[in-house]
Tab-separated table of C-alpha atoms in Angstrom:
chain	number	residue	atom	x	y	z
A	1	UNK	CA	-33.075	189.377	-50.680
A	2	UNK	CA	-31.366	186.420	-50.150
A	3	UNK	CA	-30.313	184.674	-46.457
A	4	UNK	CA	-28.952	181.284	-45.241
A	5	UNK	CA	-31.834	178.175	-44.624
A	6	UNK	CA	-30.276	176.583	-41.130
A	7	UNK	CA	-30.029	172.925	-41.261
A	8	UNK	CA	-32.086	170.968	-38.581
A	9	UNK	CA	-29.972	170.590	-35.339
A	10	UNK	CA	-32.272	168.393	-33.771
A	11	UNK	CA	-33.455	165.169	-35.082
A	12	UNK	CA	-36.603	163.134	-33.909
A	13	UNK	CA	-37.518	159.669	-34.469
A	14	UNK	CA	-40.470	157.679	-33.319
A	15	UNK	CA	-39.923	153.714	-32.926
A	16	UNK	CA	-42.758	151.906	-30.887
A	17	UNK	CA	-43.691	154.688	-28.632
A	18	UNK	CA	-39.859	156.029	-28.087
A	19	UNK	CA	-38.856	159.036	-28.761
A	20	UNK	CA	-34.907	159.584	-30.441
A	21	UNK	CA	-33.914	163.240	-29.826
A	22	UNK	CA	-30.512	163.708	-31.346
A	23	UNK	CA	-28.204	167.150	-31.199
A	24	UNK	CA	-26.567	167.432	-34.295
A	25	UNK	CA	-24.309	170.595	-34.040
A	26	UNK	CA	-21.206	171.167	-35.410
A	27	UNK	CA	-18.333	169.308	-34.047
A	28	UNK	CA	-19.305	169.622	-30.189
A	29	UNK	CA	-23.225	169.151	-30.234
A	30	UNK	CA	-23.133	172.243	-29.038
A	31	UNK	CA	-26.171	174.776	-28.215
A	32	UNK	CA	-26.798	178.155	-29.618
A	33	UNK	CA	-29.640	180.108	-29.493
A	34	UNK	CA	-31.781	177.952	-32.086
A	35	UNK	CA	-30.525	174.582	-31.368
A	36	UNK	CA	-32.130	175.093	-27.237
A	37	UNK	CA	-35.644	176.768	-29.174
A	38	UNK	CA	-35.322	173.779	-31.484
A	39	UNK	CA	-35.066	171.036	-28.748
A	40	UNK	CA	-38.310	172.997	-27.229
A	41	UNK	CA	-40.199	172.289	-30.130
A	42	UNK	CA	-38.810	168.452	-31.106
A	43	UNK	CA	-39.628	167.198	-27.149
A	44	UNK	CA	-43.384	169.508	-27.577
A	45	UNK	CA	-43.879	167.395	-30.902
A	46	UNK	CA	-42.929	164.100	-29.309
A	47	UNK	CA	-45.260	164.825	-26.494
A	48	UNK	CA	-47.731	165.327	-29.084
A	49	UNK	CA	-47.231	162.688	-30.933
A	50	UNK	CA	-47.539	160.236	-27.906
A	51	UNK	CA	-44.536	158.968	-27.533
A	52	UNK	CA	-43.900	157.300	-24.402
A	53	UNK	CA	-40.463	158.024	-23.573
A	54	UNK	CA	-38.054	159.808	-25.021
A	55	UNK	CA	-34.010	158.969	-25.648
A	56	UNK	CA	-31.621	162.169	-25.247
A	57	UNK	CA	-28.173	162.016	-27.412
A	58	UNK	CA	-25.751	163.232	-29.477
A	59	UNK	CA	-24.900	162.599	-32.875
A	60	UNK	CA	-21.026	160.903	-33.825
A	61	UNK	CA	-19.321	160.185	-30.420
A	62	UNK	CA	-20.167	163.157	-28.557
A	63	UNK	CA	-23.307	164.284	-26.214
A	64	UNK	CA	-22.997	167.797	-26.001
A	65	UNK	CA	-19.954	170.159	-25.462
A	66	UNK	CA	-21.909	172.747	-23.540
A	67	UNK	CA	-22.278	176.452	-24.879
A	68	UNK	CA	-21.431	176.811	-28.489
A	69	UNK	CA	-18.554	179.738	-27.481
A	70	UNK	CA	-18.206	180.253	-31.565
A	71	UNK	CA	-22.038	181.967	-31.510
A	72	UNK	CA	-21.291	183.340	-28.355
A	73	UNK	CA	-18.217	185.306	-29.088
A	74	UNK	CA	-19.803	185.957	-32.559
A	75	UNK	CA	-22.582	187.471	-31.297
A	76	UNK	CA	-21.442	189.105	-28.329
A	77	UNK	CA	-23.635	191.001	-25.301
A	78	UNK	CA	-26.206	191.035	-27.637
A	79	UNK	CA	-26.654	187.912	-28.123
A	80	UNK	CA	-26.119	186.658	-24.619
A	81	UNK	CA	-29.914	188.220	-24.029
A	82	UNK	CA	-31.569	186.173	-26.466
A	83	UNK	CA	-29.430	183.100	-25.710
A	84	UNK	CA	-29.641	182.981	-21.825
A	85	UNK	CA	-33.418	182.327	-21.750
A	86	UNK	CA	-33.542	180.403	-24.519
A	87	UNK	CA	-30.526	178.087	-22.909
A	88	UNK	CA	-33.357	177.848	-19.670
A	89	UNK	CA	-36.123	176.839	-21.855
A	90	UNK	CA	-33.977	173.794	-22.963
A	91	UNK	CA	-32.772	172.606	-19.829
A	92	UNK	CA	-36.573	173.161	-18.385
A	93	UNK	CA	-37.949	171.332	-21.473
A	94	UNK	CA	-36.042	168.311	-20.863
A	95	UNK	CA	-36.234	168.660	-16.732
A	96	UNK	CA	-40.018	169.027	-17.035
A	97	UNK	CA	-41.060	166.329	-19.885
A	98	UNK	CA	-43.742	164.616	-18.089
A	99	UNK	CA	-42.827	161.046	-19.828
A	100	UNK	CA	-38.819	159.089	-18.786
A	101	UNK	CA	-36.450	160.783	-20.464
A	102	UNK	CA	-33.195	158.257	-20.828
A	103	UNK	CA	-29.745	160.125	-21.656
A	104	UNK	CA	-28.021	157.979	-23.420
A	105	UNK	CA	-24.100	159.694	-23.165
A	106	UNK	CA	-22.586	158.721	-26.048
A	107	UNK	CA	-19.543	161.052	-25.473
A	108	UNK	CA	-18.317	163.915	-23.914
A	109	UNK	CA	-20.949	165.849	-21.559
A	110	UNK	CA	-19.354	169.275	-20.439
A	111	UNK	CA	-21.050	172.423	-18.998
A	112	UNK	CA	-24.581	172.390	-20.552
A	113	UNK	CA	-24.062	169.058	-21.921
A	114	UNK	CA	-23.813	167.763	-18.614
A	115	UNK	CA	-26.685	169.919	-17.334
A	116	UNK	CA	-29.032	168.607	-20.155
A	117	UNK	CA	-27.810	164.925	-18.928
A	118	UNK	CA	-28.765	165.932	-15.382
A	119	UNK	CA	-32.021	166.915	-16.250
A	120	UNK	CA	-32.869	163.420	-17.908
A	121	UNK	CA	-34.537	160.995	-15.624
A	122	UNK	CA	-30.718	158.012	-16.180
A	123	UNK	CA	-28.109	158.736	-17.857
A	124	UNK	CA	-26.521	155.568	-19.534
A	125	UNK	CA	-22.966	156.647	-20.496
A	126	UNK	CA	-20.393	154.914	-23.117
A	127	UNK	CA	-17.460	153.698	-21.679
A	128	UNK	CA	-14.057	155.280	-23.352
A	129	UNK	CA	-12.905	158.923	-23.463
A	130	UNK	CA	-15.582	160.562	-23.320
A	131	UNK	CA	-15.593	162.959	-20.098
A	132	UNK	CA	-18.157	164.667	-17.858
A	133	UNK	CA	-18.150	167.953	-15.983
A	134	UNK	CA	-19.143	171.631	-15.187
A	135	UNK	CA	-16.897	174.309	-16.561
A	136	UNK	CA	-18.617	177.512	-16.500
A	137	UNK	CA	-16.427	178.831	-13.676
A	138	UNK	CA	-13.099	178.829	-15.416
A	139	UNK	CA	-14.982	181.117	-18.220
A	140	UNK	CA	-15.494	183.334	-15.636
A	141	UNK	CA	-19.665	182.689	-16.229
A	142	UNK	CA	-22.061	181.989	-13.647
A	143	UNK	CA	-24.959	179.049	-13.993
A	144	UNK	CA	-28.313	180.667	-15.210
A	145	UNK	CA	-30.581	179.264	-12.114
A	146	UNK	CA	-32.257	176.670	-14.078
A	147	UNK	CA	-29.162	174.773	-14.451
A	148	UNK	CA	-28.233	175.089	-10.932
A	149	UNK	CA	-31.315	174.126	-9.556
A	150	UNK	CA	-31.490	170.651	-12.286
A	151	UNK	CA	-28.122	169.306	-10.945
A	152	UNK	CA	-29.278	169.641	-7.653
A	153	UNK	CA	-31.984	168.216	-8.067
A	154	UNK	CA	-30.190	165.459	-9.759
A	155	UNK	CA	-27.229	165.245	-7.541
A	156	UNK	CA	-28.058	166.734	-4.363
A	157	UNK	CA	-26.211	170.149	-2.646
A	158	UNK	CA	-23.268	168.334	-0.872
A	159	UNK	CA	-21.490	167.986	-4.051
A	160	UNK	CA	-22.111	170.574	-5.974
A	161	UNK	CA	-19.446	173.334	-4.620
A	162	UNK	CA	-16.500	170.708	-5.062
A	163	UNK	CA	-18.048	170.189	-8.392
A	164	UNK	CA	-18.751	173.985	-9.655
A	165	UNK	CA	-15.918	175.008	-8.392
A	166	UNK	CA	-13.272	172.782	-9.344
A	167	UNK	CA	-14.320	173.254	-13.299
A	168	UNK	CA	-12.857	169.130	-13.754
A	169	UNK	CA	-14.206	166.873	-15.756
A	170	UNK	CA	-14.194	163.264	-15.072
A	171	UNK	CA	-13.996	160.022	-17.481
A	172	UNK	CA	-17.774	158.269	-17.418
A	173	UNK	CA	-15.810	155.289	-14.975
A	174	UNK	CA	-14.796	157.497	-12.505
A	175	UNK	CA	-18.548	159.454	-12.981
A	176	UNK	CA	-20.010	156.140	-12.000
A	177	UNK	CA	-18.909	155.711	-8.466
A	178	UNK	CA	-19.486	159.882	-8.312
A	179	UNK	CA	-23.340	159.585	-9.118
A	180	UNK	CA	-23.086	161.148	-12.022
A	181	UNK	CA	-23.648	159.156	-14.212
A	182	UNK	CA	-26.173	155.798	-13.531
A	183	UNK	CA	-24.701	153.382	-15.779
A	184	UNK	CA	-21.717	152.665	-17.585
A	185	UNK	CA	-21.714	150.035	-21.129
A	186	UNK	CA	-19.530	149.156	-23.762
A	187	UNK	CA	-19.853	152.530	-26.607
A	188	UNK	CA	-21.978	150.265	-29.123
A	189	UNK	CA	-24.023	149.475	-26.410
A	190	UNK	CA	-24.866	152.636	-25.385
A	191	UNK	CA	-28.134	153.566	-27.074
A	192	UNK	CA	-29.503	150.271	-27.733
A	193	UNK	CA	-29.327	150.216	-23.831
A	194	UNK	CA	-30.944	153.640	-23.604
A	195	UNK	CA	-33.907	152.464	-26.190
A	196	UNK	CA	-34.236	149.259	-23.514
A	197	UNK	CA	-34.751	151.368	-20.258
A	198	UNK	CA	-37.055	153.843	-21.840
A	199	UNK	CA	-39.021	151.191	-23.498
A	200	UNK	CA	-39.562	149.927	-19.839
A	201	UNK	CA	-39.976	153.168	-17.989
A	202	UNK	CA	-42.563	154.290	-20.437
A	203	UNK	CA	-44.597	150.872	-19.962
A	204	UNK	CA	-45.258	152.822	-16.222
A	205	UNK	CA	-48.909	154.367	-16.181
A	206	UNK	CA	-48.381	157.263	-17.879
A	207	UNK	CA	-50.561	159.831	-15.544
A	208	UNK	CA	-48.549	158.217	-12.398
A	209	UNK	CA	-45.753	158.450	-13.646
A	210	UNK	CA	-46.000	161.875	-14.394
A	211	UNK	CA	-47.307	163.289	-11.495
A	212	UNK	CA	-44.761	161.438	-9.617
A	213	UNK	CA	-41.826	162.925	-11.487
A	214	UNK	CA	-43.448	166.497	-11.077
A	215	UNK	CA	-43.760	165.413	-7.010
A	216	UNK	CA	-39.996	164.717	-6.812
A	217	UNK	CA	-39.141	167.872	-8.858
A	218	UNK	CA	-41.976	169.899	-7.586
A	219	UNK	CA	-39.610	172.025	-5.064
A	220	UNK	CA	-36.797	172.476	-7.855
A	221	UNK	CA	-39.518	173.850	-9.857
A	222	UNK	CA	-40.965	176.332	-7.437
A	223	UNK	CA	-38.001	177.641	-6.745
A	224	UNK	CA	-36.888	178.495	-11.032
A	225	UNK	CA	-40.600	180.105	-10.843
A	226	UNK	CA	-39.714	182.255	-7.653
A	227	UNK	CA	-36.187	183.409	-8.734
A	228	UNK	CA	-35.685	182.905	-12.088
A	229	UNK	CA	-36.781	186.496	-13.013
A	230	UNK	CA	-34.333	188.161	-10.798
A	231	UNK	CA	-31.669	185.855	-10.676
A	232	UNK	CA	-31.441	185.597	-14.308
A	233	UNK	CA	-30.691	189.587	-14.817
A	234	UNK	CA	-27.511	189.071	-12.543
A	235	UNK	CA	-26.701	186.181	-14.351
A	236	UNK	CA	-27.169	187.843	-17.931
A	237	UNK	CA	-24.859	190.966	-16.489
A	238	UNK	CA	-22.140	188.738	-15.395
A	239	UNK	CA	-22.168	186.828	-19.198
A	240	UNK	CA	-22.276	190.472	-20.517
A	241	UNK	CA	-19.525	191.647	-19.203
A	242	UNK	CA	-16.488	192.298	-20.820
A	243	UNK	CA	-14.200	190.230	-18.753
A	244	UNK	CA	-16.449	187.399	-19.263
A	245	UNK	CA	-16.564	187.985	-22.978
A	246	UNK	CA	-12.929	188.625	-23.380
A	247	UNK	CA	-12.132	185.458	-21.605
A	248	UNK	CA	-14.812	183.546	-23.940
A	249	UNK	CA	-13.004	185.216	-26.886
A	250	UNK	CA	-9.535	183.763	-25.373
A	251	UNK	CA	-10.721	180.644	-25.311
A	252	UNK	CA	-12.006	180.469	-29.188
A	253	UNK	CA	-9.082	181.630	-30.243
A	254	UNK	CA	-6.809	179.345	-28.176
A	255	UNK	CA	-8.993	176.305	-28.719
A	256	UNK	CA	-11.600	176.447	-30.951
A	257	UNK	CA	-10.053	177.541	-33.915
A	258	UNK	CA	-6.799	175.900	-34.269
């Protein structure tokens, strides 16, 4: 019996008490079902191993392209019920990490990549073409609740409709006046800037800081626990569906593989 050994999609590296987490993907950073159970597991072993802080990125010039459509039109409606929860975990992983997480966004950050950048603690983005923004809607997709409830946490409700439901994406400079985005440096500068922050952040007591950052997200929290269950079924229907699947299948075939 013979099968293919998957490559590790997330890196870790320990330097003086940070933690590097890097997506390594294919061509977008992108997440499929393993890549979001693999971040899980590289932010639990970072915890473990003490780190103090941890530094989200991608690998080449991109953060993360969102939801790798390739698996997902691969796989199909049976996939979408592994993948859903599993695409939760990750965002919940990163949102709930008791040390600072620091995004450093080295690149583009669209859909879940921007999600997973909302649920850092800053986001320090490159300057250059990289862009930033929430596309589910013009998939036809709804948000699984955990991402909805990170970015408004993060951002706040006001501007989350005009957001959602516009489906643009912005360049990091015009993400900086936006609140998107916290900071905005030269592209080298980018993650040597991220290691900088973090390095400070997790100099903070590490039991205050934590139980501050659960304080602030506390009611974001509660309210995943409360509907998640329920809210995630409707979502997992809508992703199931064959409209939303044909139009995911539309897109691969206009974009992804030409």
């Amino acid at each position: 019996m013979s099968g293919t050994v998957r490559r590790v999609t997330i890196h870790l590296e320990l330097d003086d008490g940070v933690a590097l987490v890097t997506l390594d993907h294919g061509r977008g950073n992108t997440l499929d079902t393993d890549t979001c159970k693999e971040l899980v597991i590289r932010l639990e072993e970072a915890d473990a191993a003490g780190a103090r802080s941890v530094v989200l990125t991608g690998s080449g010039d991109m953060f993360c392209a969102g939801v790798d459509l390739l698996a997902l039109d691969e796989g199909g409606a049976r996939y979408v019920g592994d993948f859903l929860p599993a695409l939760s975990d990750a965002f919940l992983a990163v949102f709930g990490f008791p040390r600072p997480v620091v995004a450093a966004v080295n690149g583009h950050a669209i859909a879940g990549g921007m999600v997973l950048a909302a649920a850092c603690d800053h986001r320090i983005a490159a300057d250059g073409p990289g862009r930033i923004g929430v596309t589910e809607l013009l998939v036809g997709v709804p948000f699984p609740l955990a991402a909805l409830e990170i970015m408004r946490c993060t951002y706040g409700t006001t501007p989350l409709p005009s957001l959602i439901y516009s489906g643009a994406t912005v360049t990091m400079a015009d993400a900086l006046p936006r609140g998107l985005v916290d900071e905005v440096v030269p592209g080298e500068d980018v993650l040597s800037r991220a290691r900088e922050l973090a390095t400070r952040l997790g100099e903070l007591p590490a039991e205050a800081f934590a139980h501050t950052k659960q304080q602030l997200r506390q009611p974001y929290h509660q309210r995943i626990a409360e509907n998640r269950v329920s809210d995630d079924a409707q979502v997992e229907r809508m992703w199931r569906s064959e409209p939303a699947l044909a139009a995911v299948k539309a897109y691969v075939e206009k974009v992804l593989k030409h």
